[in-house]
Amino acid sequence: MSVEKFVGTPKKATTHTNQSEDLIFEKSSPGKKAYRLAELDVPAVDAASLLGESARKDLGVMPELSEIEIIRHFTRLSTWNYAIDLGMYPLGSCTMKYNPRVNEAVARLEGIAEAHPYQPESLSQGCLGIMKTLSDALIEITGMDTITLQPAAGAHGEFTGILLIRAYHESKGNPRKKVLIPDSAHGTNPATAAVCGYEVANLKSNAQGMVDLAELEKMVDEDTAALMLTNPSTIGVFESDIKKIADILHAKGALLYMDGANMNALVGKTRPGDFGVDVMHLNLHKTFSTPHGGGGPGSGPVACKKILEPFLPTPVLVTKADGMLGLEYNRPQSVGRVRMFYGNFGMFVRALAYILANGPDGLRQTTEDAVLNANYIRAKLDGTFELPYKTATLHEVVFSDRIQAKNGVKTGDMGKRLIDYGFHAYTVSFPMIVAGAMMIEPTESESREELDLLIDALKQIAREAEENPELVQTAPHSTRIQRLDETTAARKPILRWKAPVAATPLAVDTAAKEW
Amino acid sequence: MRYLPKSPVDREEMLAEIGVTSIDDLFSTIPAEFQLKRDLAIPRQHGESEILDRFREFADNNAVGYSSFLGAGVYRHYRPVIIDSLVQRGEFLTSYTPYQPEISQGTLQAMFEFQTMICELTGMEIANASMYDGSTGAAEAIMMAVRVTGRDGAVIARTVHPEYREVIATYAQHQEIPTTEVGYTENGRVDLAALDATVTKDTACVLIQSPNFFGTIEDVAAIAEIAHAKGALLIVSIAEAVSLGIVRPPAEADIVSLEAQSYGVAVGYGGPYCGVIACKEKFLRQMPGRLIGETKDKDGKRGFVLTLSTREQHIRREKATSNICTNQALVALMTTIFLTVYGKQGMKELAEQNLAKAAYLKGVLSAAAGAKVLFDGAPRFHELVLQLPKTAEETNTALLQHKIIGGLPLAKWYPELGPNASLWCATELTTRKQMDAVATALADKKA
Ligand SMILES: Cc1ncc(COP(=O)(O)O)c(C=O)c1O
């Protein structure tokens, strides 16, 4: 396609480039510029003589464009994305809620955005104040005793939390060997246990999709370091026996880790610290509204009980005798650092702005609305889709594709068909305890009208699955591109752009000569 | 609450449709004893203007109106305005990981462009779609080298950022990866003889940083030779990515772990930044993190997808190459826009300006009474280590009177350099006036 462009082959009709935006490298022309450096106010230097052997000669395919072209390139690309700002994004477990814009405004205030992590503490009281105010709020929300904001995302929080548990057991003389993980858990849980040097023991869920107490009792022993439990679970069910679960673990000296990915179901209604959790992470990019940005950044603070405090990563935020805030590095029992500096600070700013915008009443209402929305969808779609677990659910609902699969229509197909109705797909094929899972999490950010549209669309898709399965199986039909060949992508990976081997397009394109 | 799109009537009607009488019925699976019956003790609900006021107050409590000479792994470079114009588009800002490629081509294509630029800049063949940051990226790179080689030792240069080394220690401790540190010579570079003596046939990898923590550019080729002679991989960590505009890429490395913060990401008190791992293609299967690949749809139209996910936690669980899930996508997009703005010519000119400013800073500082610039025997980018007659803390306290934040005291990590050593940085944003002001302040009797 780029060959055509280079030689100016006449086209049948002009298709505007915003229908098919080339890669930035294909749009580049030598000599174009989108920058103008400030005038150099010191003598210029000769890089070649300063650097000698270490001097770079060439920057290869790095692009050259003007500012307007760059704006158009990325703006066009942006229009090919679905986003919360366009409509409901019902990805279960991901908590795709509204990302308030005041959060972005405050994160960009100069005194905050320009603060260097090594500037003196006396000149960082604002940043430390943000961390302190956020920490206090999160401690209160979780009912825990203390917190570290250092982890960069949920999985990184899990890593930190399990390290705390390991350090705790080591301080008692034995790190123990295994971590119990329910079969309904997110993949990061077992992956984390492995990075922390633990064996993973798979805990089978009971018929309700919940922790099987008898099984747990059997499995917990003196080699068990912890149970990593998601509560509410990945099927949206609150573990009503949570206190018993904690007691079984504690009786054997094991600890209870809670994956807090689903805290949007609990904030202001109940507190993990009150129901026996020893350590947990939060996802500020889920519950506390910081934007997902197409995959990140996140932030995964870890809150824990007093018994784990000595092991927190360094530095620890402290209030000094004179009332000033400071960072304490001398913590002999610490697990060490999990990240340089203090974490994804910009996310702390946004999460705190969200908490301030809500206050206690707003946060409670938020949780209630999230749970209301999920239960509304559940009530309206139960029967249209199979509900494998009948237990009451909180913030999300997991259906299965069993009814539609009889016609060869799978959860993935229906997710893709949902795109034709103007929505992002729900989470497909997770959790693994539900065959053909359709995991829907509306969050509080959806109006009743938007929920009704989703419900309507899914009912229509169920009808289509009966009457015209192929229509669903080949969806989406309304997007710029069709389903992509993922098999070839993995078999013959092309992971970067390369300049065409023949640099002169004329050598390739004979049609051009005729023209 | 202004973010919630429901009227009281909506709520009532929805409860009726569900078949319950009150919202609390929906929370009945939470045992009564654990139901919170009070308000959370957190700040009250704020109006938007109050939120702005509150954060302005926080901002004013930071170092406003100071000129700063801090670098040390975080660099203040100019951020072209269009970066924020573009990344604040809701389509980028408020989308999730591109699991549904048909409606995520924007993020996917941009990340493919990111991967391509990172390959070009680092001299590697493939790059992932980001890691949390440079420190965790370096730790992941070491674990990757351990998987690739089947060996388990890591040799780490002491000229690698001290906080990176702390993070690596945290990751390595339970992976049973023994780590050994290798020192530096008086030109501030890795001690090659010591390195040669330390690397053994059990060494999985050698990790260096270039430009290193002192700002000195390492002899990557010589280090690669030593590592490779014993069958170890060479990992090069780069904390100052702008250097790649003028410094030869570490093409002899097997893995490069880059912190891309310098590419248009605000210093922002330590994050979010953008780590990324790049490597030789043959190590593809051991790469952690997400990868974007090019493919076609059934009409033959080019498109991009998340690929090779059998390496990742959601498929491989405890056998995954890493536990990473959420990465730094939006920050990677910022860096992609930055790199596009500066491009092939601008990256070079920008790096040259940094060199020029650093040269001027060196002149100013070395002219101060009793000052000595260390490690002068090897090329450096834009940082330098300075010894002054007083302790770095004393000097900095005096400089603060002049609204100057001096270099980073090094004694905490490098006691062998004495209490008077500090690390100074100048970028293209450091003005001659600011540097001259340091000279004046250092000459001040009170200083
Ligand atoms: C239940 C659960 N646990 C853990 C994670 C991992 O969190 P993160 O992606 O922030 O690393 C996720 C989200 O992706 C999740 O849904």
PDB file of C-alpha atoms in Angstrom, chain A residues 166-382:
ATOM      1  CA  ARG A 166       7.121 -14.525  53.351  1.00  0.00           C
ATOM      2  CA  ALA A 167       9.156 -12.141  55.485  1.00  0.00           C
ATOM      3  CA  TYR A 168       6.700 -12.611  58.335  1.00  0.00           C
ATOM      4  CA  HIS A 169       7.040 -16.393  58.229  1.00  0.00           C
ATOM      5  CA  GLU A 170      10.806 -16.125  57.874  1.00  0.00           C
ATOM      6  CA  SER A 171      10.883 -13.996  60.998  1.00  0.00           C
ATOM      7  CA  LYS A 172       9.223 -16.909  62.739  1.00  0.00           C
ATOM      8  CA  GLY A 173      11.920 -19.215  61.446  1.00  0.00           C
ATOM      9  CA  ASN A 174      10.246 -20.851  58.450  1.00  0.00           C
ATOM     10  CA  PRO A 175       9.141 -19.215  55.193  1.00  0.00           C
ATOM     11  CA  ARG A 176       6.805 -22.154  54.524  1.00  0.00           C
ATOM     12  CA  LYS A 177       6.375 -23.715  51.105  1.00  0.00           C
ATOM     13  CA  LYS A 178       3.077 -23.115  49.408  1.00  0.00           C
ATOM     14  CA  VAL A 179       0.369 -20.609  48.679  1.00  0.00           C
ATOM     15  CA  LEU A 180      -3.223 -21.765  48.214  1.00  0.00           C
ATOM     16  CA  ILE A 181      -5.016 -20.269  45.251  1.00  0.00           C
ATOM     17  CA  PRO A 182      -8.624 -20.948  44.276  1.00  0.00           C
ATOM     18  CA  ASP A 183      -9.224 -22.228  40.746  1.00  0.00           C
ATOM     19  CA  SER A 184     -11.337 -19.139  40.130  1.00  0.00           C
ATOM     20  CA  ALA A 185      -8.381 -16.807  40.650  1.00  0.00           C
ATOM     21  CA  HIS A 186      -6.860 -14.362  38.207  1.00  0.00           C
ATOM     22  CA  GLY A 187      -3.672 -15.555  36.464  1.00  0.00           C
ATOM     23  CA  THR A 188      -1.537 -12.988  38.233  1.00  0.00           C
ATOM     24  CA  ASN A 189      -2.147 -14.750  41.586  1.00  0.00           C
ATOM     25  CA  PRO A 190      -0.347 -18.018  40.769  1.00  0.00           C
ATOM     26  CA  ALA A 191       2.260 -16.173  38.691  1.00  0.00           C
ATOM     27  CA  THR A 192       2.977 -13.962  41.716  1.00  0.00           C
ATOM     28  CA  ALA A 193       3.279 -16.870  44.138  1.00  0.00           C
ATOM     29  CA  ALA A 194       5.834 -18.425  41.784  1.00  0.00           C
ATOM     30  CA  VAL A 195       7.926 -15.221  41.565  1.00  0.00           C
ATOM     31  CA  CYS A 196       8.001 -15.167  45.372  1.00  0.00           C
ATOM     32  CA  GLY A 197       9.407 -18.681  45.459  1.00  0.00           C
ATOM     33  CA  TYR A 198       6.228 -20.481  46.522  1.00  0.00           C
ATOM     34  CA  GLU A 199       4.579 -23.580  45.172  1.00  0.00           C
ATOM     35  CA  VAL A 200       1.016 -23.042  44.061  1.00  0.00           C
ATOM     36  CA  ALA A 201      -1.593 -25.344  45.575  1.00  0.00           C
ATOM     37  CA  ASN A 202      -4.839 -25.226  43.649  1.00  0.00           C
ATOM     38  CA  LEU A 203      -7.916 -24.920  45.843  1.00  0.00           C
ATOM     39  CA  LYS A 204     -11.023 -26.251  44.145  1.00  0.00           C
ATOM     40  CA  SER A 205     -14.175 -24.192  44.469  1.00  0.00           C
ATOM     41  CA  ASN A 206     -17.393 -25.747  45.761  1.00  0.00           C
ATOM     42  CA  ALA A 207     -20.661 -26.074  43.850  1.00  0.00           C
ATOM     43  CA  GLN A 208     -21.486 -22.438  44.588  1.00  0.00           C
ATOM     44  CA  GLY A 209     -18.178 -21.281  43.136  1.00  0.00           C
ATOM     45  CA  MET A 210     -16.976 -20.366  46.602  1.00  0.00           C
ATOM     46  CA  VAL A 211     -14.211 -21.545  48.884  1.00  0.00           C
ATOM     47  CA  ASP A 212     -14.878 -25.123  49.943  1.00  0.00           C
ATOM     48  CA  LEU A 213     -14.308 -24.956  53.701  1.00  0.00           C
ATOM     49  CA  ALA A 214     -13.779 -28.705  54.117  1.00  0.00           C
ATOM     50  CA  GLU A 215     -11.269 -28.717  51.286  1.00  0.00           C
ATOM     51  CA  LEU A 216      -9.536 -25.675  52.741  1.00  0.00           C
ATOM     52  CA  GLU A 217      -9.309 -27.297  56.145  1.00  0.00           C
ATOM     53  CA  LYS A 218      -7.729 -30.355  54.560  1.00  0.00           C
ATOM     54  CA  MET A 219      -5.195 -28.370  52.574  1.00  0.00           C
ATOM     55  CA  VAL A 220      -4.003 -25.850  55.139  1.00  0.00           C
ATOM     56  CA  ASP A 221      -1.038 -27.134  57.052  1.00  0.00           C
ATOM     57  CA  GLU A 222       2.219 -25.910  58.585  1.00  0.00           C
ATOM     58  CA  ASP A 223       3.684 -25.593  55.082  1.00  0.00           C
ATOM     59  CA  THR A 224       0.967 -23.207  53.984  1.00  0.00           C
ATOM     60  CA  ALA A 225       2.108 -19.611  53.898  1.00  0.00           C
ATOM     61  CA  ALA A 226      -1.165 -18.045  52.813  1.00  0.00           C
ATOM     62  CA  LEU A 227      -4.383 -18.202  50.883  1.00  0.00           C
ATOM     63  CA  MET A 228      -4.731 -15.663  48.083  1.00  0.00           C
ATOM     64  CA  LEU A 229      -8.404 -14.945  47.935  1.00  0.00           C
ATOM     65  CA  THR A 230     -10.328 -12.594  45.699  1.00  0.00           C
ATOM     66  CA  ASN A 231     -13.324 -11.240  47.624  1.00  0.00           C
ATOM     67  CA  PRO A 232     -15.880 -10.815  46.239  1.00  0.00           C
ATOM     68  CA  SER A 233     -14.685 -13.662  44.085  1.00  0.00           C
ATOM     69  CA  THR A 234     -14.227 -13.499  40.347  1.00  0.00           C
ATOM     70  CA  ILE A 235     -17.843 -14.611  39.949  1.00  0.00           C
ATOM     71  CA  GLY A 236     -18.884 -11.610  42.034  1.00  0.00           C
ATOM     72  CA  VAL A 237     -19.859 -13.557  45.151  1.00  0.00           C
ATOM     73  CA  PHE A 238     -18.994 -12.360  48.631  1.00  0.00           C
ATOM     74  CA  GLU A 239     -17.387 -15.164  50.619  1.00  0.00           C
ATOM     75  CA  SER A 240     -19.888 -15.244  53.491  1.00  0.00           C
ATOM     76  CA  ASP A 241     -17.682 -17.626  55.438  1.00  0.00           C
ATOM     77  CA  ILE A 242     -14.793 -15.230  55.249  1.00  0.00           C
ATOM     78  CA  LYS A 243     -14.266 -15.169  59.003  1.00  0.00           C
ATOM     79  CA  LYS A 244     -14.141 -18.961  59.134  1.00  0.00           C
ATOM     80  CA  ILE A 245     -11.731 -18.981  56.227  1.00  0.00           C
ATOM     81  CA  ALA A 246      -9.481 -16.568  58.102  1.00  0.00           C
ATOM     82  CA  ASP A 247      -9.793 -18.628  61.270  1.00  0.00           C
ATOM     83  CA  ILE A 248      -8.836 -21.873  59.525  1.00  0.00           C
ATOM     84  CA  LEU A 249      -5.736 -20.199  58.117  1.00  0.00           C
ATOM     85  CA  HIS A 250      -4.785 -18.438  61.324  1.00  0.00           C
ATOM     86  CA  ALA A 251      -5.176 -21.635  63.346  1.00  0.00           C
ATOM     87  CA  LYS A 252      -2.307 -23.078  61.327  1.00  0.00           C
ATOM     88  CA  GLY A 253      -0.279 -19.884  61.357  1.00  0.00           C
ATOM     89  CA  ALA A 254      -1.070 -19.131  57.705  1.00  0.00           C
ATOM     90  CA  LEU A 255      -2.185 -15.682  56.565  1.00  0.00           C
ATOM     91  CA  LEU A 256      -5.056 -14.398  54.449  1.00  0.00           C
ATOM     92  CA  TYR A 257      -4.141 -12.363  51.366  1.00  0.00           C
ATOM     93  CA  MET A 258      -6.969 -10.589  49.627  1.00  0.00           C
ATOM     94  CA  ASP A 259      -6.809  -9.655  45.957  1.00  0.00           C
ATOM     95  CA  GLY A 260      -8.638  -6.340  46.137  1.00  0.00           C
ATOM     96  CA  ALA A 261      -9.414  -6.090  42.415  1.00  0.00           C
ATOM     97  CA  ASN A 262     -13.100  -6.202  43.302  1.00  0.00           C
ATOM     98  CA  MET A 263     -13.124  -3.558  46.022  1.00  0.00           C
ATOM     99  CA  ASN A 264     -15.624  -1.572  43.988  1.00  0.00           C
ATOM    100  CA  ALA A 265     -18.212  -3.940  45.481  1.00  0.00           C
ATOM    101  CA  LEU A 266     -17.218  -3.195  49.074  1.00  0.00           C
ATOM    102  CA  VAL A 267     -16.053   0.385  49.614  1.00  0.00           C
ATOM    103  CA  GLY A 268     -18.100   1.996  52.374  1.00  0.00           C
ATOM    104  CA  LYS A 269     -20.148  -1.161  52.973  1.00  0.00           C
ATOM    105  CA  THR A 270     -17.645  -3.471  54.647  1.00  0.00           C
ATOM    106  CA  ARG A 271     -13.925  -3.501  55.370  1.00  0.00           C
ATOM    107  CA  PRO A 272     -11.501  -6.356  54.720  1.00  0.00           C
ATOM    108  CA  GLY A 273      -9.554  -5.464  57.843  1.00  0.00           C
ATOM    109  CA  ASP A 274     -12.670  -6.152  59.888  1.00  0.00           C
ATOM    110  CA  PHE A 275     -13.328  -9.566  58.391  1.00  0.00           C
ATOM    111  CA  GLY A 276      -9.939 -11.150  58.960  1.00  0.00           C
ATOM    112  CA  VAL A 277      -7.780 -10.171  55.990  1.00  0.00           C
ATOM    113  CA  ASP A 278      -4.103  -9.752  56.887  1.00  0.00           C
ATOM    114  CA  VAL A 279      -2.880  -8.081  53.718  1.00  0.00           C
ATOM    115  CA  MET A 280      -4.432  -6.939  50.466  1.00  0.00           C
ATOM    116  CA  HIS A 281      -3.792  -4.823  47.427  1.00  0.00           C
ATOM    117  CA  LEU A 282      -5.977  -2.182  45.854  1.00  0.00           C
ATOM    118  CA  ASN A 283      -6.078  -1.279  42.182  1.00  0.00           C
ATOM    119  CA  LEU A 284      -6.264   2.502  42.012  1.00  0.00           C
ATOM    120  CA  HIS A 285      -6.862   2.050  38.258  1.00  0.00           C
ATOM    121  CA  LYS A 286     -10.027   0.114  39.008  1.00  0.00           C
ATOM    122  CA  THR A 287     -11.763   1.139  42.214  1.00  0.00           C
ATOM    123  CA  PHE A 288     -10.335   4.638  42.453  1.00  0.00           C
ATOM    124  CA  SER A 289     -10.937   5.843  38.896  1.00  0.00           C
ATOM    125  CA  THR A 290      -7.424   6.369  37.573  1.00  0.00           C
ATOM    126  CA  PRO A 291      -7.485   5.843  33.796  1.00  0.00           C
ATOM    127  CA  HIS A 292      -6.444   2.563  32.227  1.00  0.00           C
ATOM    128  CA  GLY A 293      -4.864   4.368  29.291  1.00  0.00           C
ATOM    129  CA  GLY A 294      -5.017   1.415  26.919  1.00  0.00           C
ATOM    130  CA  GLY A 295      -3.346  -0.953  29.381  1.00  0.00           C
ATOM    131  CA  GLY A 296      -1.675   1.143  32.048  1.00  0.00           C
ATOM    132  CA  PRO A 297      -0.331   2.785  34.139  1.00  0.00           C
ATOM    133  CA  GLY A 298      -1.898   1.411  37.261  1.00  0.00           C
ATOM    134  CA  SER A 299      -1.095   1.589  40.924  1.00  0.00           C
ATOM    135  CA  GLY A 300      -1.391  -1.230  43.453  1.00  0.00           C
ATOM    136  CA  PRO A 301      -1.086  -0.035  47.067  1.00  0.00           C
ATOM    137  CA  VAL A 302      -0.784  -2.788  49.663  1.00  0.00           C
ATOM    138  CA  ALA A 303      -2.566  -2.405  52.980  1.00  0.00           C
ATOM    139  CA  CYS A 304      -1.807  -4.730  55.866  1.00  0.00           C
ATOM    140  CA  LYS A 305      -2.154  -5.438  59.551  1.00  0.00           C
ATOM    141  CA  LYS A 306       0.314  -4.384  62.235  1.00  0.00           C
ATOM    142  CA  ILE A 307       2.027  -7.776  62.280  1.00  0.00           C
ATOM    143  CA  LEU A 308       3.311  -7.138  58.753  1.00  0.00           C
ATOM    144  CA  GLU A 309       4.333  -3.518  59.235  1.00  0.00           C
ATOM    145  CA  PRO A 310       8.009  -4.172  60.030  1.00  0.00           C
ATOM    146  CA  PHE A 311       8.414  -5.774  56.614  1.00  0.00           C
ATOM    147  CA  LEU A 312       6.978  -2.991  54.439  1.00  0.00           C
ATOM    148  CA  PRO A 313       9.088  -1.885  51.458  1.00  0.00           C
ATOM    149  CA  THR A 314      11.403   1.066  52.050  1.00  0.00           C
ATOM    150  CA  PRO A 315      11.020   3.947  52.278  1.00  0.00           C
ATOM    151  CA  VAL A 316       8.049   4.216  54.628  1.00  0.00           C
ATOM    152  CA  LEU A 317       6.135   7.467  54.911  1.00  0.00           C
ATOM    153  CA  VAL A 318       6.287   8.824  58.470  1.00  0.00           C
ATOM    154  CA  THR A 319       5.205  11.874  60.411  1.00  0.00           C
ATOM    155  CA  LYS A 320       8.200  13.220  62.246  1.00  0.00           C
ATOM    156  CA  ALA A 321       8.316  14.663  65.723  1.00  0.00           C
ATOM    157  CA  ASP A 322       8.140  18.205  64.377  1.00  0.00           C
ATOM    158  CA  GLY A 323       4.986  17.381  62.430  1.00  0.00           C
ATOM    159  CA  MET A 324       6.786  17.315  59.086  1.00  0.00           C
ATOM    160  CA  LEU A 325       6.312  14.346  56.801  1.00  0.00           C
ATOM    161  CA  GLY A 326       9.320  12.282  55.871  1.00  0.00           C
ATOM    162  CA  LEU A 327      10.545   9.083  54.307  1.00  0.00           C
ATOM    163  CA  GLU A 328      12.130   6.493  56.555  1.00  0.00           C
ATOM    164  CA  TYR A 329      14.754   4.219  55.036  1.00  0.00           C
ATOM    165  CA  ASN A 330      16.174   2.533  58.088  1.00  0.00           C
ATOM    166  CA  ARG A 331      13.888  -0.487  58.366  1.00  0.00           C
ATOM    167  CA  PRO A 332      16.042  -3.521  59.088  1.00  0.00           C
ATOM    168  CA  GLN A 333      13.255  -6.064  58.589  1.00  0.00           C
ATOM    169  CA  SER A 334      11.964  -4.578  55.327  1.00  0.00           C
ATOM    170  CA  VAL A 335      11.480  -6.822  52.295  1.00  0.00           C
ATOM    171  CA  GLY A 336      13.382  -4.136  50.390  1.00  0.00           C
ATOM    172  CA  ARG A 337      12.272  -1.945  47.583  1.00  0.00           C
ATOM    173  CA  VAL A 338       9.819  -3.188  44.972  1.00  0.00           C
ATOM    174  CA  ARG A 339      10.167  -0.138  42.747  1.00  0.00           C
ATOM    175  CA  MET A 340      12.418   2.888  42.533  1.00  0.00           C
ATOM    176  CA  PHE A 341      11.198   6.032  44.288  1.00  0.00           C
ATOM    177  CA  TYR A 342       7.735   5.921  45.818  1.00  0.00           C
ATOM    178  CA  GLY A 343       5.413   4.354  43.250  1.00  0.00           C
ATOM    179  CA  ASN A 344       3.215   5.681  40.457  1.00  0.00           C
ATOM    180  CA  PHE A 345       2.755   8.986  42.219  1.00  0.00           C
ATOM    181  CA  GLY A 346       0.637  10.542  39.473  1.00  0.00           C
ATOM    182  CA  MET A 347      -1.980   7.879  40.168  1.00  0.00           C
ATOM    183  CA  PHE A 348      -2.027   8.809  43.874  1.00  0.00           C
ATOM    184  CA  VAL A 349      -2.963  12.348  42.926  1.00  0.00           C
ATOM    185  CA  ARG A 350      -5.839  11.153  40.760  1.00  0.00           C
ATOM    186  CA  ALA A 351      -7.116   8.616  43.286  1.00  0.00           C
ATOM    187  CA  LEU A 352      -7.107  11.210  46.038  1.00  0.00           C
ATOM    188  CA  ALA A 353      -9.001  13.676  43.822  1.00  0.00           C
ATOM    189  CA  TYR A 354     -11.571  10.939  43.269  1.00  0.00           C
ATOM    190  CA  ILE A 355     -11.909  10.263  46.984  1.00  0.00           C
ATOM    191  CA  LEU A 356     -12.320  13.980  47.707  1.00  0.00           C
ATOM    192  CA  ALA A 357     -14.937  14.321  44.981  1.00  0.00           C
ATOM    193  CA  ASN A 358     -16.913  11.512  46.586  1.00  0.00           C
ATOM    194  CA  GLY A 359     -16.525  11.776  50.323  1.00  0.00           C
ATOM    195  CA  PRO A 360     -17.961   9.000  52.499  1.00  0.00           C
ATOM    196  CA  ASP A 361     -21.493   9.393  51.156  1.00  0.00           C
ATOM    197  CA  GLY A 362     -20.380   9.427  47.526  1.00  0.00           C
ATOM    198  CA  LEU A 363     -18.209   6.351  47.917  1.00  0.00           C
ATOM    199  CA  ARG A 364     -21.020   4.408  49.553  1.00  0.00           C
ATOM    200  CA  GLN A 365     -23.478   5.462  46.872  1.00  0.00           C
ATOM    201  CA  THR A 366     -20.927   4.499  44.240  1.00  0.00           C
ATOM    202  CA  THR A 367     -20.639   0.983  45.616  1.00  0.00           C
ATOM    203  CA  GLU A 368     -24.388   0.663  45.906  1.00  0.00           C
ATOM    204  CA  ASP A 369     -24.932   1.811  42.337  1.00  0.00           C
ATOM    205  CA  ALA A 370     -22.267  -0.576  41.029  1.00  0.00           C
ATOM    206  CA  VAL A 371     -23.990  -3.467  42.768  1.00  0.00           C
ATOM    207  CA  LEU A 372     -27.427  -2.274  41.724  1.00  0.00           C
ATOM    208  CA  ASN A 373     -26.363  -2.097  38.080  1.00  0.00           C
ATOM    209  CA  ALA A 374     -24.880  -5.588  38.064  1.00  0.00           C
ATOM    210  CA  ASN A 375     -27.924  -7.089  39.710  1.00  0.00           C
ATOM    211  CA  TYR A 376     -30.231  -5.300  37.299  1.00  0.00           C
ATOM    212  CA  ILE A 377     -28.387  -6.860  34.364  1.00  0.00           C
ATOM    213  CA  ARG A 378     -28.465 -10.204  36.108  1.00  0.00           C
ATOM    214  CA  ALA A 379     -32.212 -10.029  36.701  1.00  0.00           C
ATOM    215  CA  LYS A 380     -32.908  -9.006  33.121  1.00  0.00           C
ATOM    216  CA  LEU A 381     -30.669 -11.551  31.397  1.00  0.00           C
ATOM    217  CA  ASP A 382     -31.043 -14.602  33.634  1.00  0.00           C
TER     218      ASP A 382
END
